[in-house]
Coordinates of C-alpha atoms in Angstrom, one line a residue:
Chain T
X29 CA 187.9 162.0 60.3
X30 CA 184.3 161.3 59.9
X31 CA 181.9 161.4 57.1
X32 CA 177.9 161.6 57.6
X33 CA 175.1 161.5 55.0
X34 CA 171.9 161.5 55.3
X35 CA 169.5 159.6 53.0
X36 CA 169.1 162.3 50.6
X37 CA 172.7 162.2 49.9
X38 CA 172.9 165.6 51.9
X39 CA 176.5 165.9 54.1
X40 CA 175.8 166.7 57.6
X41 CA 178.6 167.4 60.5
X42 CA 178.8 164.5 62.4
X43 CA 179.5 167.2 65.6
X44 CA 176.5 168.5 65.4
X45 CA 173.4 166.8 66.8
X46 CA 170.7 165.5 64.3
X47 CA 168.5 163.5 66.0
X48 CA 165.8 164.1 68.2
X49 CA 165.5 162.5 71.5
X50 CA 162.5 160.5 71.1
X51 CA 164.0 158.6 68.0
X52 CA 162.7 154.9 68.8
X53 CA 165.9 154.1 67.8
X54 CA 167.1 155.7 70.8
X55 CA 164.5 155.4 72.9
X56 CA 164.1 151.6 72.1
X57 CA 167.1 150.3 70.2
X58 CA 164.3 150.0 67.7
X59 CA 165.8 150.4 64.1
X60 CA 169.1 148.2 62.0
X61 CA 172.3 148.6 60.9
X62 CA 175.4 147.6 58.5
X63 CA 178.9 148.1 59.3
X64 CA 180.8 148.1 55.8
X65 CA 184.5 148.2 55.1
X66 CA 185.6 150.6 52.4
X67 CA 189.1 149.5 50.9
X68 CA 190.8 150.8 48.0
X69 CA 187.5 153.3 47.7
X70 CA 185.4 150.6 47.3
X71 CA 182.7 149.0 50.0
X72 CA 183.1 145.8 50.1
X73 CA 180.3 143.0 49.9
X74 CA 177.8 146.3 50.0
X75 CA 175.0 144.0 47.9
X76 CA 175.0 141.7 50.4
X77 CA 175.1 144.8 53.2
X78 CA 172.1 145.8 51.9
X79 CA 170.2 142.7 51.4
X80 CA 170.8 141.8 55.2
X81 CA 169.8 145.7 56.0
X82 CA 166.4 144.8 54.3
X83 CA 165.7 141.6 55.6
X84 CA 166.6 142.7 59.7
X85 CA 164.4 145.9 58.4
X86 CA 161.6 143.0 57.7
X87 CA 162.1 141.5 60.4
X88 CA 161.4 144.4 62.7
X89 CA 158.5 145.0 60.4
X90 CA 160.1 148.8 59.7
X91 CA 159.6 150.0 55.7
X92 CA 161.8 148.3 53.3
X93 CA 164.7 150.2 53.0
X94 CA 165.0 152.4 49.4
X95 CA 168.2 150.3 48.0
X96 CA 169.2 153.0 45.5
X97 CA 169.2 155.8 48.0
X98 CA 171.5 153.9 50.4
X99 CA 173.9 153.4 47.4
X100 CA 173.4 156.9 46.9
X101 CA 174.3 157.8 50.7
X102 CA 176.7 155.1 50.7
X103 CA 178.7 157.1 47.6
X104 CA 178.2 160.1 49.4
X105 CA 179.9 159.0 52.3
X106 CA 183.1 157.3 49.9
X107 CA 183.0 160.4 47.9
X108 CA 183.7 162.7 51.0
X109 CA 185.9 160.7 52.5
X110 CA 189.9 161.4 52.5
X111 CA 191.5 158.9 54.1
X112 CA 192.3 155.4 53.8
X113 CA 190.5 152.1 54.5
X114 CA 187.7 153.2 56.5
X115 CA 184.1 151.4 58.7
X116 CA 180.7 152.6 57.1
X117 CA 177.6 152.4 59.1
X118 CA 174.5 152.1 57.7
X119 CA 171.9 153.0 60.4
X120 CA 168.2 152.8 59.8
X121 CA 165.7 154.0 62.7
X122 CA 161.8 153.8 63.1
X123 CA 162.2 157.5 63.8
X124 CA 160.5 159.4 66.2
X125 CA 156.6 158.6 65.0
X126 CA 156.0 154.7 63.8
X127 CA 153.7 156.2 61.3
X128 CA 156.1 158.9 59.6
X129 CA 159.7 158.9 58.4
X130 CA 162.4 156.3 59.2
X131 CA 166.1 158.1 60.4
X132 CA 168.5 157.2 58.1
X133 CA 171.8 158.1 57.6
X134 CA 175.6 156.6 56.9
X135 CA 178.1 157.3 58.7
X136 CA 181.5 157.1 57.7
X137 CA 184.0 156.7 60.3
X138 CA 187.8 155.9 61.3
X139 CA 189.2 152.2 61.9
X140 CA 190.4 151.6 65.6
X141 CA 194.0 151.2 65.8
X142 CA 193.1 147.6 68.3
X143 CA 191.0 146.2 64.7
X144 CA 194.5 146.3 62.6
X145 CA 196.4 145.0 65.9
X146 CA 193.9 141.7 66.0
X147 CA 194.0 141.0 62.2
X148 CA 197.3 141.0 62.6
X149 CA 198.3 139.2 65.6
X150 CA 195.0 137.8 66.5
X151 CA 193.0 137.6 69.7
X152 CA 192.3 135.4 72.8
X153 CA 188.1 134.5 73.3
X154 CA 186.2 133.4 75.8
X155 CA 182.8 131.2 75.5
X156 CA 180.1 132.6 77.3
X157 CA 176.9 131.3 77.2
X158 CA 173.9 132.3 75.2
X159 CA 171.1 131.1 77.1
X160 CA 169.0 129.8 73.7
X161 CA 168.5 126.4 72.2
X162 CA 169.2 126.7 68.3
X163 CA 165.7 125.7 67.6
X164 CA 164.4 129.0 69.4
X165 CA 164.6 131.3 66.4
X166 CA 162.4 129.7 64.1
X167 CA 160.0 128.8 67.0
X168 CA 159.7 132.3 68.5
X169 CA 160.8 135.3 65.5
X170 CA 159.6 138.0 67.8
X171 CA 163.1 137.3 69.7
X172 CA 164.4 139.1 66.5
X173 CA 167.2 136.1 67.0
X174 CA 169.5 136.7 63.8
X175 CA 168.2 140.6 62.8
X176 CA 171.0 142.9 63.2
X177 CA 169.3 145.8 65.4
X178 CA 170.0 148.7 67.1
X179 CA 169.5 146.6 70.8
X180 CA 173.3 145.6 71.2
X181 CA 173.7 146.3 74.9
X182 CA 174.1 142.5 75.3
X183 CA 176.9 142.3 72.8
X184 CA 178.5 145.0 74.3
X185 CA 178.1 143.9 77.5
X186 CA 179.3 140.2 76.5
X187 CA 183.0 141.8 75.2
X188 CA 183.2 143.8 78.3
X189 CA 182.6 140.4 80.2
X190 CA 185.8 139.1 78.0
X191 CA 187.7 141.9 79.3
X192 CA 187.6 140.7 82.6
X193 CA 188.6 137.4 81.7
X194 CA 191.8 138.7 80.0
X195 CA 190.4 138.4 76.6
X196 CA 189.0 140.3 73.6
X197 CA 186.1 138.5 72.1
X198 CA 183.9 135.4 73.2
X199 CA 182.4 133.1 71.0
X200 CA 178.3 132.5 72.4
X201 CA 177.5 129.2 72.7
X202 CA 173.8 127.4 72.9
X203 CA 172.4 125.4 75.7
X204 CA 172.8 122.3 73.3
X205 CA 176.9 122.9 73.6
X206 CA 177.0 124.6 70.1
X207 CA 178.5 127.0 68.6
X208 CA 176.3 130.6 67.6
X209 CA 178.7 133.4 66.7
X210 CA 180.5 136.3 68.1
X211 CA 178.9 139.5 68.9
X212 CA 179.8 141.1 66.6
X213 CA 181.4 138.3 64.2
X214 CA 180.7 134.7 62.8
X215 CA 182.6 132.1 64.0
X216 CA 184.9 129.6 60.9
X217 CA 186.4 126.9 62.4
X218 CA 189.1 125.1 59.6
X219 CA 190.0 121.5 59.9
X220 CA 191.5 119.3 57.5
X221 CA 191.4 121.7 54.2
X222 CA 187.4 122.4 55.0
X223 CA 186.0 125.3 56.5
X224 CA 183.3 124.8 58.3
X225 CA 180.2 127.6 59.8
X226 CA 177.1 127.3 62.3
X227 CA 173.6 127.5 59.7
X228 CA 171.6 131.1 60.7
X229 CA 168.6 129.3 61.1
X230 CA 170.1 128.7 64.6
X231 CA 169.7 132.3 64.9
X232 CA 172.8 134.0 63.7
X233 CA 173.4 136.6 61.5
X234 CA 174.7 135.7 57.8
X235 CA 177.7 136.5 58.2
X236 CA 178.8 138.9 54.4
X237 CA 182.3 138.1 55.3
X238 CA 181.8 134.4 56.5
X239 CA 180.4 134.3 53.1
X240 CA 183.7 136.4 51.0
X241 CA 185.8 134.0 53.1
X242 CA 184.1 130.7 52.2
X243 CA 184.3 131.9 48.6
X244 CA 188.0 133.3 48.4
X245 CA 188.6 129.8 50.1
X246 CA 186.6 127.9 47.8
X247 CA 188.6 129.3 44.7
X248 CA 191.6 128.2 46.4
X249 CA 190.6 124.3 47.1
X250 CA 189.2 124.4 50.4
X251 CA 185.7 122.9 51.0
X252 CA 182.9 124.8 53.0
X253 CA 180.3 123.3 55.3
X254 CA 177.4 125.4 56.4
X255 CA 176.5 123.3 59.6
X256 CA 176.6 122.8 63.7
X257 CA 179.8 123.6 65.5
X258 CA 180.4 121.9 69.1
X259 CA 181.9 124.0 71.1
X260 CA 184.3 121.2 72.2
X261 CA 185.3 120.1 69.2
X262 CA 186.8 123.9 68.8
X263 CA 190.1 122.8 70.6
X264 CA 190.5 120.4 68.6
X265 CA 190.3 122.8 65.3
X266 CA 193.0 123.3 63.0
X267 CA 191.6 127.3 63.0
X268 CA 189.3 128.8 64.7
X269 CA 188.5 132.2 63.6
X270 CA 186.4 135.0 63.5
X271 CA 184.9 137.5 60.6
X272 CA 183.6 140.6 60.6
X273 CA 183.5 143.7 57.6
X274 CA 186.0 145.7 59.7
X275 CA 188.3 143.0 61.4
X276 CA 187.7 140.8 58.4
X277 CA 189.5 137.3 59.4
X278 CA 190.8 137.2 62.7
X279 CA 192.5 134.4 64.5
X280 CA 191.7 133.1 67.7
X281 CA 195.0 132.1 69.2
X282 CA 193.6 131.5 73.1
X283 CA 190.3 130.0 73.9
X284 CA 189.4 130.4 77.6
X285 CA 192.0 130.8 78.7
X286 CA 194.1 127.9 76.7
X287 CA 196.2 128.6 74.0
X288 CA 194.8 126.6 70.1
X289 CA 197.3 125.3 67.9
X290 CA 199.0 127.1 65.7
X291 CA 196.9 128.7 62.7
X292 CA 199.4 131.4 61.5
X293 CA 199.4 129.7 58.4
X294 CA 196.3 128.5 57.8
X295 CA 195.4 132.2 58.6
X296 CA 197.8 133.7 56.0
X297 CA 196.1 131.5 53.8
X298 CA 192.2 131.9 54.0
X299 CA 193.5 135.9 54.6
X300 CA 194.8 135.9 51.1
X301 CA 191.9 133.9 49.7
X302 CA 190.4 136.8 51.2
X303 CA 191.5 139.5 49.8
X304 CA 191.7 137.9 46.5
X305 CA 187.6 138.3 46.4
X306 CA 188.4 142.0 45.7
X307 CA 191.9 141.7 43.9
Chain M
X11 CA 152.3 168.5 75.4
X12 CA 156.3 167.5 75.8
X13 CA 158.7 168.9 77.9
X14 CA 162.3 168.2 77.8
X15 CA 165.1 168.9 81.0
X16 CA 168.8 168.1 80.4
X17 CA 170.4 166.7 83.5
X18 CA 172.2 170.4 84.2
X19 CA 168.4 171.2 84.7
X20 CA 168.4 173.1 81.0
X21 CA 165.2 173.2 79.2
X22 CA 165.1 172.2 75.6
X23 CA 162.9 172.1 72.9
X24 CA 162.3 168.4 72.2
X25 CA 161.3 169.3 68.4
X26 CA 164.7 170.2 67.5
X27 CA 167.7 167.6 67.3
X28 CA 169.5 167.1 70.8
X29 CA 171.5 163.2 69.8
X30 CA 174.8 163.4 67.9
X31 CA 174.6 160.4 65.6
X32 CA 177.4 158.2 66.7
X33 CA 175.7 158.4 70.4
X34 CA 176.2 154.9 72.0
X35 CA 172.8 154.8 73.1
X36 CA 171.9 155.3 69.0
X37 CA 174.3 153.0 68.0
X38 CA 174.2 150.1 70.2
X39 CA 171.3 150.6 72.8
X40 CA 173.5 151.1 75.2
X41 CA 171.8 152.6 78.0
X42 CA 168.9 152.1 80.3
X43 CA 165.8 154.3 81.6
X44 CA 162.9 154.3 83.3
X45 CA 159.6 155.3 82.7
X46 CA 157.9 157.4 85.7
X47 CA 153.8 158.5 86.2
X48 CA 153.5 162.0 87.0
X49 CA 150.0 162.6 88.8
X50 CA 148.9 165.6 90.6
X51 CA 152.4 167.3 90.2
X52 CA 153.8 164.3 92.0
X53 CA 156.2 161.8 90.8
X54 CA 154.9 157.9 91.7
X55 CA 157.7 155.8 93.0
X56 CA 160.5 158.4 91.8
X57 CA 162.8 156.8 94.7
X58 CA 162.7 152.9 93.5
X59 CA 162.5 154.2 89.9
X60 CA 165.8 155.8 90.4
X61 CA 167.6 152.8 92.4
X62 CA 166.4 150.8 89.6
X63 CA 168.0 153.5 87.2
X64 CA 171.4 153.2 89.4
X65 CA 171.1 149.5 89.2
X66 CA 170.5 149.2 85.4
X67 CA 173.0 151.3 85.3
X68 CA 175.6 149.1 87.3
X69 CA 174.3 146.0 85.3
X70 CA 176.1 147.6 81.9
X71 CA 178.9 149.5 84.0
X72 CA 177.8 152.9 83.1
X73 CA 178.8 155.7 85.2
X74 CA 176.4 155.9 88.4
X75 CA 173.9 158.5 88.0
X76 CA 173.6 161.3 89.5
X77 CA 171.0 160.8 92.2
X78 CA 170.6 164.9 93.1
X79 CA 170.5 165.5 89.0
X80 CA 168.1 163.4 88.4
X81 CA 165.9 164.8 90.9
X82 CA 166.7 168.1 89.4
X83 CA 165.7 167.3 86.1
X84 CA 162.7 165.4 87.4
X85 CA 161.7 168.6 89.1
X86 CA 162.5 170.9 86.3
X87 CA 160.1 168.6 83.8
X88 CA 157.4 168.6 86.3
X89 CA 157.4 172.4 87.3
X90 CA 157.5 173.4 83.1
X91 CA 154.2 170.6 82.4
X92 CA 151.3 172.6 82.2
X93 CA 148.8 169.5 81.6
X94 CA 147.4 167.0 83.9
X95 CA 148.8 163.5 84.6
X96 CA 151.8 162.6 82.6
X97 CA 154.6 159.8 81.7
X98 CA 158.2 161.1 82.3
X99 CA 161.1 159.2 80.9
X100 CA 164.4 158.9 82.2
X101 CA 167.1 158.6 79.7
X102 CA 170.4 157.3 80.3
X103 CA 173.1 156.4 77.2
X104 CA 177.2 155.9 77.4
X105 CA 176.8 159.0 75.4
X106 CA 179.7 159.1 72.1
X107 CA 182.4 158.2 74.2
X108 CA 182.7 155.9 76.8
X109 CA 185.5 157.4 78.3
X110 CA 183.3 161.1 78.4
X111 CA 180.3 161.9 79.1
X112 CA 177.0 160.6 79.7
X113 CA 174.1 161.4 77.7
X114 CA 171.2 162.1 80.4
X115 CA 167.7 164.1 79.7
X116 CA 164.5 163.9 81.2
X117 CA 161.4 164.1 78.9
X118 CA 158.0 164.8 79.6
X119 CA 155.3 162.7 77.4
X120 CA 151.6 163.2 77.2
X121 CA 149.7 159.8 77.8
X122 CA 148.4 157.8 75.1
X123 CA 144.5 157.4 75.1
X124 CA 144.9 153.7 74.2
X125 CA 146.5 153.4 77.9
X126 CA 143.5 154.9 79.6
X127 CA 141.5 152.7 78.1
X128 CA 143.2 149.6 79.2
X129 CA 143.1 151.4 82.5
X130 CA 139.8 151.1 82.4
X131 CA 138.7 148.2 79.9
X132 CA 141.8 145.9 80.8
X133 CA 143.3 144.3 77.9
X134 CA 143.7 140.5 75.5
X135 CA 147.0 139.1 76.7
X136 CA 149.4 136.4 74.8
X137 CA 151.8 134.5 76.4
X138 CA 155.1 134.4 74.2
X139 CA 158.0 131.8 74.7
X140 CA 161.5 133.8 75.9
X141 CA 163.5 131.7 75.3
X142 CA 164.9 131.4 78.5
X143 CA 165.4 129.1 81.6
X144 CA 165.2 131.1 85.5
X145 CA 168.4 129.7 86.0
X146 CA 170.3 132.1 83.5
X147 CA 170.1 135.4 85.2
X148 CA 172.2 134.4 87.8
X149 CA 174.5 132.1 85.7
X150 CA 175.0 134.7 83.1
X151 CA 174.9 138.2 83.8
X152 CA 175.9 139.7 80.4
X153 CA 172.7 138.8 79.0
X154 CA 171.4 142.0 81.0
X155 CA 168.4 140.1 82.0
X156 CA 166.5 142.0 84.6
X157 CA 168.1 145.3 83.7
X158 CA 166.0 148.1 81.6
X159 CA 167.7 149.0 78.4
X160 CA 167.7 150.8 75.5
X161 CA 167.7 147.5 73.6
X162 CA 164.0 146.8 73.6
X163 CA 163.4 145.9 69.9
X164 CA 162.2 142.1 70.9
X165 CA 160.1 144.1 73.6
X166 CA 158.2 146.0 70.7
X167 CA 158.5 143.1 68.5
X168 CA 156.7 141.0 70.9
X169 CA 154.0 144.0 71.6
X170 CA 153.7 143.3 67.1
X171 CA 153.1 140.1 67.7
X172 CA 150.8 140.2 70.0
X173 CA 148.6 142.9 67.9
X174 CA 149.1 139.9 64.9
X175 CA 147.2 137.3 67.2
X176 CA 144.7 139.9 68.0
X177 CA 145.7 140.8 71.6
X178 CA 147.2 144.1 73.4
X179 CA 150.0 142.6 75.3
X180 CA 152.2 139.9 75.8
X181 CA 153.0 137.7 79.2
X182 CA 156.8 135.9 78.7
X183 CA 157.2 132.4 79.6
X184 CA 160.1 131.1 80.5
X185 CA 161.3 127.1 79.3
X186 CA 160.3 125.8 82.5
X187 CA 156.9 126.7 81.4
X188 CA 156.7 129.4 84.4
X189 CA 155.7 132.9 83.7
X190 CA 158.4 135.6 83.4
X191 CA 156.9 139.5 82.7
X192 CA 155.7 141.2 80.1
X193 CA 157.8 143.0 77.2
X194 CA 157.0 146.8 79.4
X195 CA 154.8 145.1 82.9
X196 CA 155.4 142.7 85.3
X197 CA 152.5 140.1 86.2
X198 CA 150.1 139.8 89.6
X199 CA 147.8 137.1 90.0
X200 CA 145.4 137.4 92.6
X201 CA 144.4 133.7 94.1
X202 CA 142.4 133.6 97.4
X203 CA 143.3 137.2 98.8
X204 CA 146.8 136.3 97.9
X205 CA 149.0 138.5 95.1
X206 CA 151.5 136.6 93.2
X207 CA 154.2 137.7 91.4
X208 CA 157.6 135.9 89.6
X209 CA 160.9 136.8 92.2
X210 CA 163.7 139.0 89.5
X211 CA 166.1 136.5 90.4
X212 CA 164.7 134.7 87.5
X213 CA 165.6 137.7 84.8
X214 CA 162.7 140.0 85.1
X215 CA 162.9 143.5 86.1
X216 CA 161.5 144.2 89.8
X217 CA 158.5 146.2 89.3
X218 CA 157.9 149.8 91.2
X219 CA 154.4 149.7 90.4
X220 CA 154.3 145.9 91.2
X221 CA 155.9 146.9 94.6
X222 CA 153.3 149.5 95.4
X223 CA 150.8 147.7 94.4
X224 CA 151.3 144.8 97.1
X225 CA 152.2 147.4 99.9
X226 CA 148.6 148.9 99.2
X227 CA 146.7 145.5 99.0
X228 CA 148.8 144.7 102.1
X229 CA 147.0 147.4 104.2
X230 CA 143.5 146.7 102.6
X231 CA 144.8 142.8 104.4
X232 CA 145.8 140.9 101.3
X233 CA 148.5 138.8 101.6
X234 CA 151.2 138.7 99.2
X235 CA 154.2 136.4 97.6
X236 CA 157.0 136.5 95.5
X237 CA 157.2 133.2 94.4
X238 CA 157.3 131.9 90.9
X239 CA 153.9 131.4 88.5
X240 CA 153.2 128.5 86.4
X241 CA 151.9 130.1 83.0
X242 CA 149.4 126.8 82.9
X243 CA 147.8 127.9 86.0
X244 CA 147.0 132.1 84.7
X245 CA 143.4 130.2 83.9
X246 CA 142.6 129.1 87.1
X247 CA 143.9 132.5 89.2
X248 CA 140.9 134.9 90.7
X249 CA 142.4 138.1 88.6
X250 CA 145.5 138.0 86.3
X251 CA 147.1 141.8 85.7
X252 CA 149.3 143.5 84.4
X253 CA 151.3 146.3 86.6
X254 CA 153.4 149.2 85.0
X255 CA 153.9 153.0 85.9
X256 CA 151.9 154.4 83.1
X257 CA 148.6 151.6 83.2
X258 CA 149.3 151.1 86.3
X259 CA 147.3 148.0 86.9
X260 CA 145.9 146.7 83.8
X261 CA 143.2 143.9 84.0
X262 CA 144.0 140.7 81.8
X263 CA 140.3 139.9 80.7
X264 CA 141.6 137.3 77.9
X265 CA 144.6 135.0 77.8
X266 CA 145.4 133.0 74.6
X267 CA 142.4 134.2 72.8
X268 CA 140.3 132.2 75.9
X269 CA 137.9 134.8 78.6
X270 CA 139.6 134.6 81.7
X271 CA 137.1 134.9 85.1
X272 CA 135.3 138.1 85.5
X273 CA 138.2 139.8 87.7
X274 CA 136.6 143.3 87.8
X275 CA 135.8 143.8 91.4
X276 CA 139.4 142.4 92.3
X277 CA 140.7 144.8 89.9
X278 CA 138.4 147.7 91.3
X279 CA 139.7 146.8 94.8
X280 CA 143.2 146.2 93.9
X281 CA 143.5 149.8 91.9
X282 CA 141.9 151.3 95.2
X283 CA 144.1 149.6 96.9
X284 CA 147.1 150.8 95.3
X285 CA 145.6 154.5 94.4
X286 CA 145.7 154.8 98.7
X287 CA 149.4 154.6 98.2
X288 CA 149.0 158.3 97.5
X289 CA 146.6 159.7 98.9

């Protein structure tokens, strides 16, 4: 099934068209989004969702986003919604004229059968690079380096380039050898009892569930360290993993092609610490 | 005026909703286009435009276009415009599914006055750092460097940048310090009856108007190169432009906020030069 609302808390059919063709955010990848997990009825880490919608929204200097009405639409969307656990997108355009109204609309929508397979039994990644030094995204913001916008052809393009090598994900690294994040993920790398995550002034996204994990595990006597990752120094990792709203925290059991030691349990672990944010 | 032509050749009205929301080129940017002047009923360049099309499509393993279609739809646009000189876009997305269909439309846009004014007037340039060394391209081609997208939010972003330091456009520089294109144009400097511009080996999109530009100053006995540009020597070239199918070529009177050498007779020449293309 599938669940749209617009920002008026109005129910559309997600069949039907609704938006015009010269939507910027169409015609330009110009315009944000949020991917939520709903669990148990509830989306999860929505305040920080919505914080990271407004400041990408600031960053591509389009009109801060009206908090309460995407907890409206957000509602709307739970509400309507008959299933189970399910992926919310939040998606905020610079419409069709920069002067007039935004698009706006959530858009509630099924969880891919592969997303339950890889939290289960993980997933092999590949590196590939990035191309940027981490110092680029505080030098030159117009790179929008660390805004989640609508322009993901690269991401996309970066998993299909996994696919090739035999894997599911990659992990981007920086000309400096370090570690950035996933396309569509943060990167946690856990060695003795600490957890440890690249800073998004490198120009990452925040990750919300980086963050839920870090806390869970914090709760549950790990230590945290927001800081610079080698790439290199993943191998030698007790965990490497990787966090998203929808995959929450995945394991990478193969990197490039060369199977990491044995995280099962460290996964269990940090999973439960997890879910224990929401118990 | 706008007119809009589905790839089956259908006219639509481009007021009314045509997208479904959860259209991968909404979503994700994933798709390319191009962007093609219409003058005296006749598309400019429609042949390399639609290679490029084919090829941007390749670059992000899309489906590859309909060649007769497009023509169809190109046609259909052009025979329902009842105006003068126009800018037609070519629209290309994954569509909802990436196992189904393509979404594909042609649109007819009326030109903005700005752009026959920097026609006319030429235009304040800043150069912008990319980010990027002309090495990457080659090295790594899921960055999609070179290919047109959907996902130009930095492309706008940098355009918003530019406006913030008081100029109209943007020339990218690479880390070498050597001059890449700009966010929608590719660069020409004109240096002793030579025309320069950067090879797309080095991530930059090969320009159509670029291209006919040079074959037009060829037969008025310039010579030309493909070779790559220094950024610190812009200030010392005879004429510095900019080159895209709308503004076709766009004088850069100001680089940096400093007057660059009166270039208008070049300029005068050059856009003679290239208008003979078609006549």
């Amino acid at each position: 099934m599938r669940v749209l609302a617009f920002l008026n808390g109005t129910v559309a059919d997600p069949d039907a068209p609704h938006i015009r063709v010269e939507d910027l955010g169409l015609m330009r990848g110009d315009g944000v989004f949020e991917t939520v997990l709903v669990a148990d009825g509830e989306p999860r880490e929505l305040r920080p969702h919505l914080d990271r919608l407004a400041r990408s929204a600031s960053m591509l200097e389009l009109p801060e986003p009206d908090d309460e009405a995407w907890q409206r639409a957000t509602r709307t969307v739970i509400d309507n919604w008959t299933g189970g656990e399910f992926a919310l997108k939040l998606v905020y355009t610079r419409g069709v004229d920069p002067a007039g109204e935004p698009t706006a609309f959530a858009l509630g929508l099924e969880i891919d059968p592969k997303v339950f397979a890889a939290r289960r039994d993980g997933v092999a990644v590949v590196t590939l690079e990035r191309g940027i030094d981490p110092g680029l995204a505080e030098r030159a913001p117009w790179l929008l380096l660390g805004a989640k916008s609508l322009s993901y052809a690269i991401n996309m393009a970066a998993v299909r380039e996994a696919d090739r090598r035999g894997a599911a994900d990659v992990i981007f690294t920086a000309t400096d050898g370090s570690v950035l994040e996933g396309p569509t993920s943060n990167v946690i790398v856990a060695k003795d009892r600490t957890l440890y995550t690249p800073p998004p002034a490198i120009g990452i996204l925040p990750g919300t569930t980086q963050a839920a994990v870090f806390r869970g595990a914090e709760r549950a006597g790990w230590s945290t360290k927001i800081e610079p990752i080698r790439a290199a120094d993943l191998t030698s990792a007790d965990g490497v993993f990787l966090s998203s709203s929808v995959r929450k925290l995945t394991r990478v059991h193969t990197l490039d092609g060369t199977p990491l030691p044995d995280s099962t349990a460290i996964h269990a672990e940090l999973a439960q610490a997890y879910e224990s944010v929401y118990a």
